[in-house]
Coordinates of N, CA and C in Angstrom, one line a residue:
M1 N 104.0 112.5 117.2 CA 104.5 112.0 116.0 C 103.4 111.2 115.3
V2 N 103.4 111.3 114.0 CA 102.4 110.5 113.1 C 102.9 109.1 113.0
A3 N 101.9 108.2 113.1 CA 102.3 106.7 113.0 C 101.7 106.2 111.7
V4 N 102.5 106.2 110.6 CA 102.0 105.8 109.3 C 102.1 104.3 109.3
Q5 N 101.0 103.7 108.7 CA 100.9 102.2 108.6 C 101.5 101.7 107.3
S6 N 101.1 102.4 106.2 CA 101.6 101.9 104.9 C 101.3 102.9 103.8
L7 N 101.9 102.6 102.6 CA 101.6 103.4 101.4 C 100.3 102.9 100.9
A8 N 99.2 103.8 101.0 CA 97.9 103.4 100.6 C 97.7 103.5 99.0
Y9 N 98.2 104.6 98.5 CA 98.0 104.8 97.0 C 99.0 105.9 96.6
V10 N 99.0 106.1 95.3 CA 99.7 107.3 94.7 C 98.8 108.0 93.7
V11 N 98.9 109.3 93.6 CA 98.2 110.1 92.6 C 99.2 110.6 91.6
V12 N 98.8 110.4 90.3 CA 99.7 110.7 89.2 C 99.0 111.7 88.3
E13 N 99.7 112.8 87.9 CA 99.2 113.7 86.9 C 99.8 113.3 85.6
S14 N 98.9 113.3 84.5 CA 99.4 112.8 83.2 C 98.8 113.6 82.1
T15 N 99.7 113.8 81.1 CA 99.3 114.5 79.9 C 98.5 113.6 78.9
D16 N 98.6 112.3 79.2 CA 98.0 111.3 78.3 C 97.5 110.1 79.1
I17 N 96.3 110.2 79.6 CA 95.7 109.2 80.5 C 95.6 107.8 79.7
G18 N 95.3 108.0 78.4 CA 95.2 106.8 77.6 C 96.4 105.9 77.6
K19 N 97.6 106.5 77.7 CA 98.8 105.7 77.7 C 98.9 105.0 79.1
W20 N 98.5 105.7 80.1 CA 98.5 105.0 81.5 C 97.6 103.8 81.4
S21 N 96.4 104.0 80.8 CA 95.4 102.9 80.8 C 96.0 101.7 80.1
A22 N 96.6 101.9 78.9 CA 97.2 100.8 78.1 C 98.3 100.2 78.8
Y23 N 99.2 100.9 79.5 CA 100.4 100.4 80.2 C 99.9 99.6 81.4
A24 N 99.0 100.1 82.2 CA 98.6 99.5 83.4 C 97.9 98.1 83.1
S25 N 97.1 98.1 82.0 CA 96.3 96.9 81.7 C 97.2 95.9 80.9
G26 N 97.9 96.5 79.9 CA 98.6 95.6 78.9 C 99.9 95.1 79.4
V27 N 100.6 95.9 80.2 CA 102.0 95.6 80.6 C 102.0 95.1 82.1
L28 N 101.4 95.9 83.0 CA 101.5 95.6 84.4 C 100.4 94.6 84.8
G29 N 99.4 94.3 84.0 CA 98.4 93.4 84.3 C 97.4 93.8 85.4
M30 N 97.2 95.1 85.5 CA 96.3 95.7 86.5 C 95.0 96.0 85.9
E31 N 93.9 96.1 86.7 CA 92.6 96.5 86.2 C 92.5 98.0 86.1
V32 N 91.9 98.5 85.0 CA 91.7 99.9 84.8 C 90.2 100.2 85.0
I33 N 89.9 101.2 85.8 CA 88.5 101.6 86.0 C 88.3 103.1 85.8
N34 N 87.5 103.5 84.8 CA 87.3 104.8 84.5 C 86.2 105.4 85.5
A35 N 86.7 106.2 86.5 CA 85.8 106.7 87.5 C 84.8 107.7 86.9
A36 N 83.7 107.9 87.5 CA 82.6 108.8 87.0 C 83.1 110.3 87.0
D37 N 84.0 110.6 87.8 CA 84.5 112.1 87.8 C 85.7 112.3 86.9
G38 N 85.9 111.4 86.0 CA 87.0 111.6 85.0 C 88.3 111.1 85.4
L39 N 88.4 110.6 86.5 CA 89.7 110.0 87.0 C 89.9 108.6 86.4
L40 N 91.2 108.2 86.4 CA 91.5 106.8 86.0 C 92.0 106.1 87.2
N41 N 91.2 105.1 87.7 CA 91.6 104.4 88.9 C 92.2 103.0 88.4
I42 N 93.4 102.7 89.0 CA 94.1 101.5 88.6 C 94.1 100.6 89.8
K43 N 93.5 99.4 89.6 CA 93.3 98.4 90.7 C 94.3 97.3 90.7
M44 N 94.8 96.9 91.8 CA 95.8 95.8 91.8 C 95.5 94.8 93.0
D45 N 94.4 95.0 93.8 CA 94.0 94.2 94.8 C 92.6 94.5 95.1
D46 N 92.1 94.1 96.3 CA 90.6 94.4 96.6 C 90.3 95.8 97.0
Q47 N 91.4 96.7 97.0 CA 91.1 98.1 97.2 C 90.7 98.7 95.9
D48 N 89.8 99.7 95.9 CA 89.2 100.3 94.7 C 90.3 100.8 93.7
F49 N 91.4 101.3 94.3 CA 92.5 101.7 93.4 C 93.8 101.8 94.2
R50 N 94.9 101.7 93.6 CA 96.2 102.0 94.2 C 96.9 103.1 93.4
F51 N 96.7 103.2 92.1 CA 97.1 104.3 91.3 C 95.9 105.1 90.9
Q52 N 95.9 106.4 91.1 CA 94.8 107.3 90.6 C 95.5 108.3 89.7
V53 N 95.0 108.3 88.4 CA 95.6 109.2 87.4 C 94.7 110.3 87.1
V54 N 95.2 111.5 87.1 CA 94.3 112.7 86.8 C 94.9 113.4 85.6
A55 N 94.1 114.0 84.7 CA 94.6 114.7 83.6 C 95.2 116.0 84.0
G56 N 96.3 116.3 83.3 CA 97.0 117.6 83.7 C 98.0 118.0 82.6
D57 N 98.7 119.1 82.8 CA 99.6 119.7 81.9 C 101.0 119.1 81.9
V58 N 101.4 118.3 82.9 CA 102.7 117.7 83.1 C 102.5 116.3 83.4
D59 N 103.6 115.5 83.3 CA 103.7 114.1 83.7 C 104.5 114.1 85.0
R60 N 103.8 113.8 86.1 CA 104.5 113.9 87.4 C 103.7 113.1 88.5
L61 N 104.4 112.7 89.5 CA 103.8 112.2 90.7 C 103.1 113.4 91.5
Q62 N 101.9 113.3 91.8 CA 101.2 114.4 92.5 C 101.2 114.2 94.0
A63 N 101.0 113.0 94.5 CA 100.9 112.8 95.9 C 101.1 111.3 96.2
C64 N 101.6 111.1 97.5 CA 101.6 109.8 98.1 C 100.5 109.8 99.2
G65 N 99.7 108.8 99.2 CA 98.7 108.6 100.3 C 99.2 107.6 101.3
W66 N 99.3 108.1 102.6 CA 99.8 107.3 103.7 C 98.6 106.9 104.6
L67 N 98.5 105.7 104.9 CA 97.3 105.2 105.7 C 97.7 105.3 107.2
L68 N 96.7 105.8 108.0 CA 96.8 105.8 109.4 C 95.8 104.8 110.0
S69 N 95.9 104.5 111.3 CA 95.1 103.4 111.8 C 93.7 103.7 112.0
G70 N 93.3 105.0 112.1 CA 91.9 105.3 112.3 C 91.7 106.8 112.6
Q71 N 90.5 107.2 112.9 CA 90.2 108.6 113.1 C 91.0 109.2 114.3
A72 N 91.1 108.5 115.4 CA 91.9 109.0 116.5 C 93.3 109.3 116.1
A73 N 93.9 108.4 115.4 CA 95.3 108.6 114.9 C 95.4 109.8 114.0
F74 N 94.4 109.9 113.1 CA 94.4 111.0 112.2 C 94.3 112.3 112.9
N75 N 93.3 112.4 113.8 CA 93.2 113.7 114.6 C 94.4 114.0 115.4
A76 N 95.1 113.0 115.9 CA 96.3 113.2 116.7 C 97.4 113.7 115.8
A77 N 97.5 113.2 114.6 CA 98.5 113.6 113.6 C 98.3 115.0 113.2
V78 N 97.1 115.4 112.9 CA 96.9 116.8 112.5 C 97.2 117.8 113.6
Q79 N 96.8 117.4 114.8 CA 97.1 118.2 116.0 C 98.6 118.3 116.2
S80 N 99.3 117.2 116.1 CA 100.8 117.2 116.3 C 101.5 118.1 115.3
L81 N 101.1 117.9 114.0 CA 101.8 118.7 113.0 C 101.5 120.2 113.1
R82 N 100.3 120.6 113.4 CA 100.0 122.0 113.6 C 100.7 122.6 114.8
A83 N 100.8 121.8 115.9 CA 101.4 122.2 117.1 C 102.9 122.5 116.9
R84 N 103.5 121.9 115.8 CA 104.9 122.1 115.5 C 105.0 123.0 114.3
S85 N 103.9 123.8 114.1 CA 103.9 124.9 113.0 C 104.0 124.4 111.6
H86 N 103.6 123.2 111.3 CA 103.5 122.8 109.9 C 102.1 123.0 109.4
E87 N 102.1 123.5 108.1 CA 100.8 123.8 107.5 C 100.1 122.5 107.1
V88 N 98.9 122.3 107.6 CA 98.1 121.1 107.3 C 96.8 121.5 106.7
T89 N 96.4 121.0 105.6 CA 95.1 121.3 104.9 C 94.2 120.0 105.0
I90 N 93.0 120.2 105.5 CA 92.1 119.2 105.6 C 91.2 119.1 104.3
A91 N 91.2 118.0 103.7 CA 90.5 117.9 102.4 C 89.0 117.9 102.6
D92 N 88.3 118.5 101.6 CA 86.8 118.5 101.7 C 86.2 117.1 101.3
A93 N 84.9 117.1 101.4 CA 84.2 115.8 101.2 C 84.4 115.3 99.7
A94 N 84.5 116.3 98.8 CA 84.7 115.9 97.4 C 86.0 115.1 97.2
V95 N 87.1 115.7 97.8 CA 88.4 115.0 97.6 C 88.4 113.7 98.3
C96 N 87.8 113.6 99.5 CA 87.7 112.3 100.2 C 87.0 111.3 99.4
K97 N 85.9 111.7 98.7 CA 85.1 110.8 97.9 C 86.0 110.3 96.7
Q98 N 86.8 111.2 96.1 CA 87.7 110.8 95.0 C 88.7 109.8 95.5
R99 N 89.3 110.0 96.7 CA 90.3 109.1 97.2 C 89.7 107.9 97.9
R100 N 88.4 107.8 98.0 CA 87.7 106.7 98.7 C 88.2 106.5 100.1
V101 N 88.3 107.6 100.9 CA 88.7 107.6 102.3 C 87.7 108.4 103.1
S102 N 87.8 108.1 104.5 CA 86.9 108.8 105.4 C 87.5 110.2 105.8
G103 N 88.8 110.4 105.7 CA 89.4 111.6 106.1 C 90.8 111.8 105.5
L104 N 91.2 113.0 105.1 CA 92.4 113.2 104.4 C 93.0 114.6 104.8
A105 N 94.3 114.6 105.1 CA 95.0 115.8 105.5 C 96.2 115.9 104.6
V106 N 96.5 117.1 104.1 CA 97.7 117.3 103.2 C 98.8 118.0 103.9
V107 N 100.0 117.5 103.8 CA 101.2 118.2 104.3 C 102.3 118.1 103.3
T108 N 103.1 119.1 103.2 CA 104.2 119.1 102.2 C 105.5 119.1 102.9
D109 N 106.5 118.2 102.5 CA 107.8 118.1 103.1 C 108.7 119.3 102.6
P110 N 109.9 119.5 103.2 CA 110.8 120.6 102.8 C 111.3 120.5 101.4
S111 N 111.2 119.4 100.7 CA 111.5 119.3 99.3 C 110.4 119.5 98.4
G112 N 109.2 119.8 98.9 CA 108.0 120.0 98.1 C 107.2 118.8 97.8
N113 N 107.5 117.6 98.3 CA 106.7 116.4 98.1 C 105.4 116.5 98.9
R114 N 104.3 116.2 98.2 CA 103.0 116.2 98.8 C 102.6 114.9 99.4
H115 N 102.3 114.9 100.7 CA 101.9 113.7 101.4 C 100.4 113.8 101.9
E116 N 99.6 112.8 101.6 CA 98.2 112.8 102.0 C 98.1 111.8 103.1
L117 N 97.8 112.2 104.3 CA 97.5 111.3 105.4 C 96.0 111.0 105.5
V118 N 95.7 109.7 105.4 CA 94.3 109.3 105.3 C 94.0 108.2 106.3
W119 N 92.7 108.1 106.6 CA 92.1 107.0 107.4 C 90.8 106.6 106.8
G120 N 90.5 105.3 107.2 CA 89.2 104.8 106.8 C 89.0 104.6 105.3
V121 N 89.9 103.8 104.7 CA 89.8 103.5 103.2 C 88.5 102.8 102.9
K122 N 87.7 103.3 102.0 CA 86.5 102.7 101.6 C 86.7 101.9 100.3
S123 N 86.0 100.7 100.2 CA 86.2 99.9 99.1 C 85.0 99.0 98.9
D124 N 84.7 98.7 97.6 CA 83.6 97.7 97.4 C 84.1 96.2 97.6
K125 N 85.4 96.1 97.8 CA 86.1 94.8 98.0 C 85.9 93.8 96.9
R126 N 85.7 94.4 95.7 CA 85.6 93.5 94.5 C 86.9 92.8 94.2
R127 N 86.8 91.6 94.0 CA 88.0 90.8 93.8 C 88.8 91.3 92.6
F128 N 90.2 91.3 92.7 CA 91.0 91.7 91.6 C 91.2 90.6 90.6
V129 N 90.9 90.9 89.4 CA 91.1 89.9 88.3 C 92.0 90.6 87.2
S130 N 93.2 90.1 87.1 CA 94.2 90.7 86.2 C 93.8 90.3 84.7
P131 N 93.8 91.3 83.8 CA 93.6 91.1 82.4 C 94.7 90.3 81.7
Q132 N 95.9 90.2 82.4 CA 97.0 89.5 81.9 C 97.3 88.2 82.6
G133 N 96.5 87.9 83.6 CA 96.7 86.6 84.3 C 97.7 86.7 85.4
V134 N 98.0 87.9 85.9 CA 98.9 88.0 87.1 C 98.1 87.5 88.3
S135 N 98.8 86.6 89.0 CA 98.2 85.9 90.1 C 97.8 86.8 91.3
G136 N 98.6 87.9 91.4 CA 98.3 88.9 92.5 C 99.5 89.7 92.8
F137 N 99.3 90.8 93.6 CA 100.3 91.7 94.0 C 100.4 91.6 95.5
L138 N 101.6 91.7 96.1 CA 101.8 91.7 97.5 C 101.5 93.0 98.1
T139 N 100.3 93.1 98.8 CA 99.8 94.3 99.4 C 99.4 94.1 100.8
G140 N 98.1 94.1 101.1 CA 97.6 93.8 102.5 C 98.2 94.8 103.5
E141 N 98.7 94.3 104.6 CA 99.2 95.2 105.7 C 100.4 96.0 105.2
M142 N 101.1 95.5 104.2 CA 102.3 96.1 103.7 C 102.1 97.3 102.8
G143 N 100.8 97.5 102.4 CA 100.5 98.6 101.5 C 100.8 98.2 100.1
M144 N 100.8 99.2 99.2 CA 100.9 99.0 97.7 C 102.3 98.7 97.3
G145 N 103.3 99.1 98.0 CA 104.7 99.0 97.6 C 105.6 100.1 98.2
H146 N 106.5 100.7 97.4 CA 107.2 101.8 97.9 C 107.4 102.9 96.8
A147 N 107.8 104.1 97.3 CA 108.0 105.3 96.5 C 109.4 105.8 96.9
V148 N 110.2 106.2 95.8 CA 111.4 107.0 96.0 C 111.2 108.4 95.5
L149 N 111.3 109.3 96.4 CA 111.0 110.7 96.1 C 112.3 111.6 96.1
P150 N 112.3 112.6 95.2 CA 113.5 113.5 95.2 C 113.5 114.4 96.4
A151 N 114.7 114.6 96.9 CA 114.8 115.4 98.1 C 116.1 116.3 98.0
P152 N 116.0 117.4 97.2 CA 117.2 118.3 97.1 C 117.5 118.9 98.4
N153 N 116.5 119.2 99.2 CA 116.7 119.8 100.6 C 116.7 118.6 101.5
F154 N 117.8 117.8 101.4 CA 117.8 116.4 101.9 C 117.7 116.4 103.5
D155 N 118.6 117.1 104.2 CA 118.6 116.9 105.6 C 117.3 117.4 106.3
A156 N 116.7 118.5 105.8 CA 115.5 118.9 106.4 C 114.3 118.0 106.0
T157 N 114.4 117.4 104.8 CA 113.3 116.5 104.4 C 113.4 115.2 105.2
F158 N 114.6 114.7 105.4 CA 114.8 113.5 106.3 C 114.3 113.7 107.7
A159 N 114.7 114.9 108.2 CA 114.3 115.2 109.6 C 112.8 115.3 109.7
F160 N 112.1 115.9 108.7 CA 110.7 116.0 108.7 C 110.0 114.6 108.7
L161 N 110.5 113.7 107.8 CA 109.9 112.4 107.6 C 110.1 111.6 108.9
R162 N 111.3 111.7 109.5 CA 111.6 111.0 110.7 C 110.9 111.5 111.9
D163 N 111.0 112.8 112.2 CA 110.5 113.4 113.4 C 109.0 113.7 113.4
E164 N 108.4 114.0 112.2 CA 107.0 114.4 112.1 C 106.1 113.2 111.6
L165 N 106.6 112.5 110.6 CA 105.8 111.4 110.1 C 106.2 110.0 110.6
G166 N 107.2 109.9 111.4 CA 107.5 108.7 112.1 C 108.2 107.6 111.3
F167 N 108.8 108.0 110.1 CA 109.5 107.0 109.4 C 110.9 106.7 110.0
A168 N 111.4 105.5 109.9 CA 112.7 105.1 110.5 C 113.6 104.5 109.4
I169 N 114.9 104.7 109.6 CA 115.9 104.2 108.6 C 115.9 102.7 108.5
S170 N 115.9 102.2 107.3 CA 116.1 100.8 107.0 C 117.5 100.6 106.5
D171 N 118.0 101.4 105.5 CA 119.3 101.3 104.9 C 119.7 102.7 104.4
V172 N 121.0 102.9 104.2 CA 121.6 104.1 103.7 C 122.5 103.7 102.5
F173 N 122.3 104.4 101.4 CA 123.1 104.1 100.2 C 123.7 105.4 99.7
N174 N 125.0 105.4 99.3 CA 125.6 106.6 98.7 C 125.8 106.2 97.2
F175 N 125.0 106.9 96.4 CA 125.0 106.6 94.9 C 125.8 107.6 94.2
C176 N 126.7 107.1 93.3 CA 127.5 107.9 92.4 C 127.0 107.8 91.0
P177 N 126.3 108.9 90.5 CA 125.7 108.8 89.2 C 126.6 108.6 88.0
A178 N 127.9 109.1 88.2 CA 128.9 109.0 87.1 C 130.3 109.2 87.7
P179 N 131.3 108.6 87.0 CA 132.7 108.7 87.5 C 133.0 110.2 87.8
G180 N 133.5 110.5 89.0 CA 133.9 111.8 89.3 C 132.8 112.7 89.8
A181 N 131.6 112.3 89.7 CA 130.4 113.1 90.2 C 130.3 112.9 91.7
P182 N 129.8 113.9 92.3 CA 129.6 113.8 93.8 C 128.5 112.7 94.1
N183 N 128.7 112.1 95.3 CA 127.7 111.1 95.7 C 126.4 111.8 96.1
M184 N 125.3 111.0 95.8 CA 124.0 111.4 96.3 C 123.5 110.4 97.3
R185 N 123.0 110.9 98.4 CA 122.5 110.0 99.5 C 121.1 109.5 99.1
I186 N 120.9 108.3 99.4 CA 119.6 107.7 99.3 C 119.3 107.0 100.7
F187 N 118.2 107.5 101.4 CA 117.8 106.9 102.6 C 116.6 106.0 102.4
F188 N 116.6 104.8 102.8 CA 115.4 103.9 102.7 C 114.8 103.8 104.0
M189 N 113.5 104.0 104.1 CA 112.8 104.1 105.4 C 111.5 103.3 105.4
H190 N 111.3 102.7 106.6 CA 110.1 101.9 106.8 C 109.1 102.6 107.8
C191 N 107.9 102.1 107.8 CA 106.9 102.5 108.7 C 106.3 101.3 109.4
D192 N 105.1 101.4 109.9 CA 104.6 100.3 110.8 C 104.0 99.1 110.0
N193 N 104.9 98.4 109.3 CA 104.5 97.2 108.6 C 105.8 96.4 108.2
P194 N 105.7 95.1 107.8 CA 106.9 94.3 107.6 C 107.7 94.6 106.4
R195 N 107.2 95.5 105.5 CA 108.0 95.8 104.3 C 109.3 96.5 104.6
H196 N 110.4 96.1 103.9 CA 111.7 96.7 104.2 C 111.7 98.2 104.2
H197 N 111.1 98.7 103.1 CA 110.9 100.2 103.1 C 109.7 100.5 102.3
S198 N 108.9 101.5 102.7 CA 107.8 102.0 102.0 C 108.1 103.4 101.4
L199 N 109.2 104.0 101.8 CA 109.6 105.3 101.3 C 111.1 105.4 101.2
A200 N 111.6 106.1 100.2 CA 113.0 106.4 100.2 C 113.1 107.8 99.6
I201 N 114.2 108.5 100.0 CA 114.4 109.9 99.4 C 115.8 109.9 98.8
M202 N 116.0 110.6 97.7 CA 117.2 110.7 97.0 C 117.7 112.2 97.0
E203 N 119.0 112.4 97.2 CA 119.5 113.8 97.3 C 119.7 114.4 96.0
A204 N 118.6 114.7 95.3 CA 118.6 115.3 94.0 C 117.2 115.7 93.6
P205 N 117.1 116.8 92.7 CA 115.7 117.1 92.2 C 115.3 116.1 91.1
H206 N 114.1 116.1 90.8 CA 113.6 115.3 89.6 C 112.4 115.9 89.0
P207 N 112.4 116.1 87.7 CA 111.3 116.9 87.1 C 109.9 116.2 87.2
A208 N 109.9 114.9 87.4 CA 108.7 114.1 87.5 C 108.2 114.0 89.0
G209 N 109.0 114.6 89.9 CA 108.6 114.5 91.3 C 108.7 113.1 91.9
C210 N 109.4 112.2 91.2 CA 109.4 110.8 91.6 C 110.7 110.1 90.9
V211 N 111.5 109.4 91.7 CA 112.6 108.7 91.1 C 112.1 107.3 90.6
H212 N 111.3 106.6 91.4 CA 110.6 105.4 91.0 C 109.5 105.0 92.0
L213 N 108.6 104.1 91.5 CA 107.6 103.5 92.3 C 107.8 102.0 92.1
V214 N 107.6 101.2 93.1 CA 107.7 99.8 93.0 C 106.5 99.1 93.6
V215 N 106.0 98.1 92.9 CA 105.0 97.1 93.5 C 105.6 95.7 93.3
E216 N 105.1 94.8 94.1 CA 105.6 93.4 94.1 C 104.5 92.5 93.6
V217 N 104.9 91.6 92.7 CA 104.0 90.5 92.3 C 104.2 89.3 93.2
A218 N 103.1 88.5 93.3 CA 103.2 87.3 94.1 C 104.1 86.3 93.5

């Protein structure tokens, strides 16, 4: 089983990177860094980025990056997933350079959500300075926050996250979107850190590939 430590970053595809830049800096109080390869890196602590925005044809969440403890854990995760017949793609050096990690493997859950398993986050450790005076965000060992992902293939997705990626239940919620409508299950799950949940799945599709993302201010 994979032992995920925290949500390291998210990758977003956007039709208008300029709006992301203005929102991140002007509303969220995060630092915006235009990377040399055309990516928009959004910084909220001493890590080089927590949001990475890439230009594209749709507005959607592209991937969640999950941190593992090191190279040994990474190699064991890849071996475990492949032994259980899951397709795993090892990223090349160029992708690892973009994500600022030493190694990256891609796996997709049964609802089509892309998960990037990474180890060895690289950073210049430059101190975060908010353009809006935000004192800081709660990250560290807890990671950047949490993501709620759509899971129309709910049971299989939950089983994959639990049995293959090692997430465990924190809470279960039955959500009724409207009077008379069927309930939709939402499972909140934690990994190897003190945050109540780093991931949740909702029993419904979503065109943006994401229900919501949450970060915490100090």
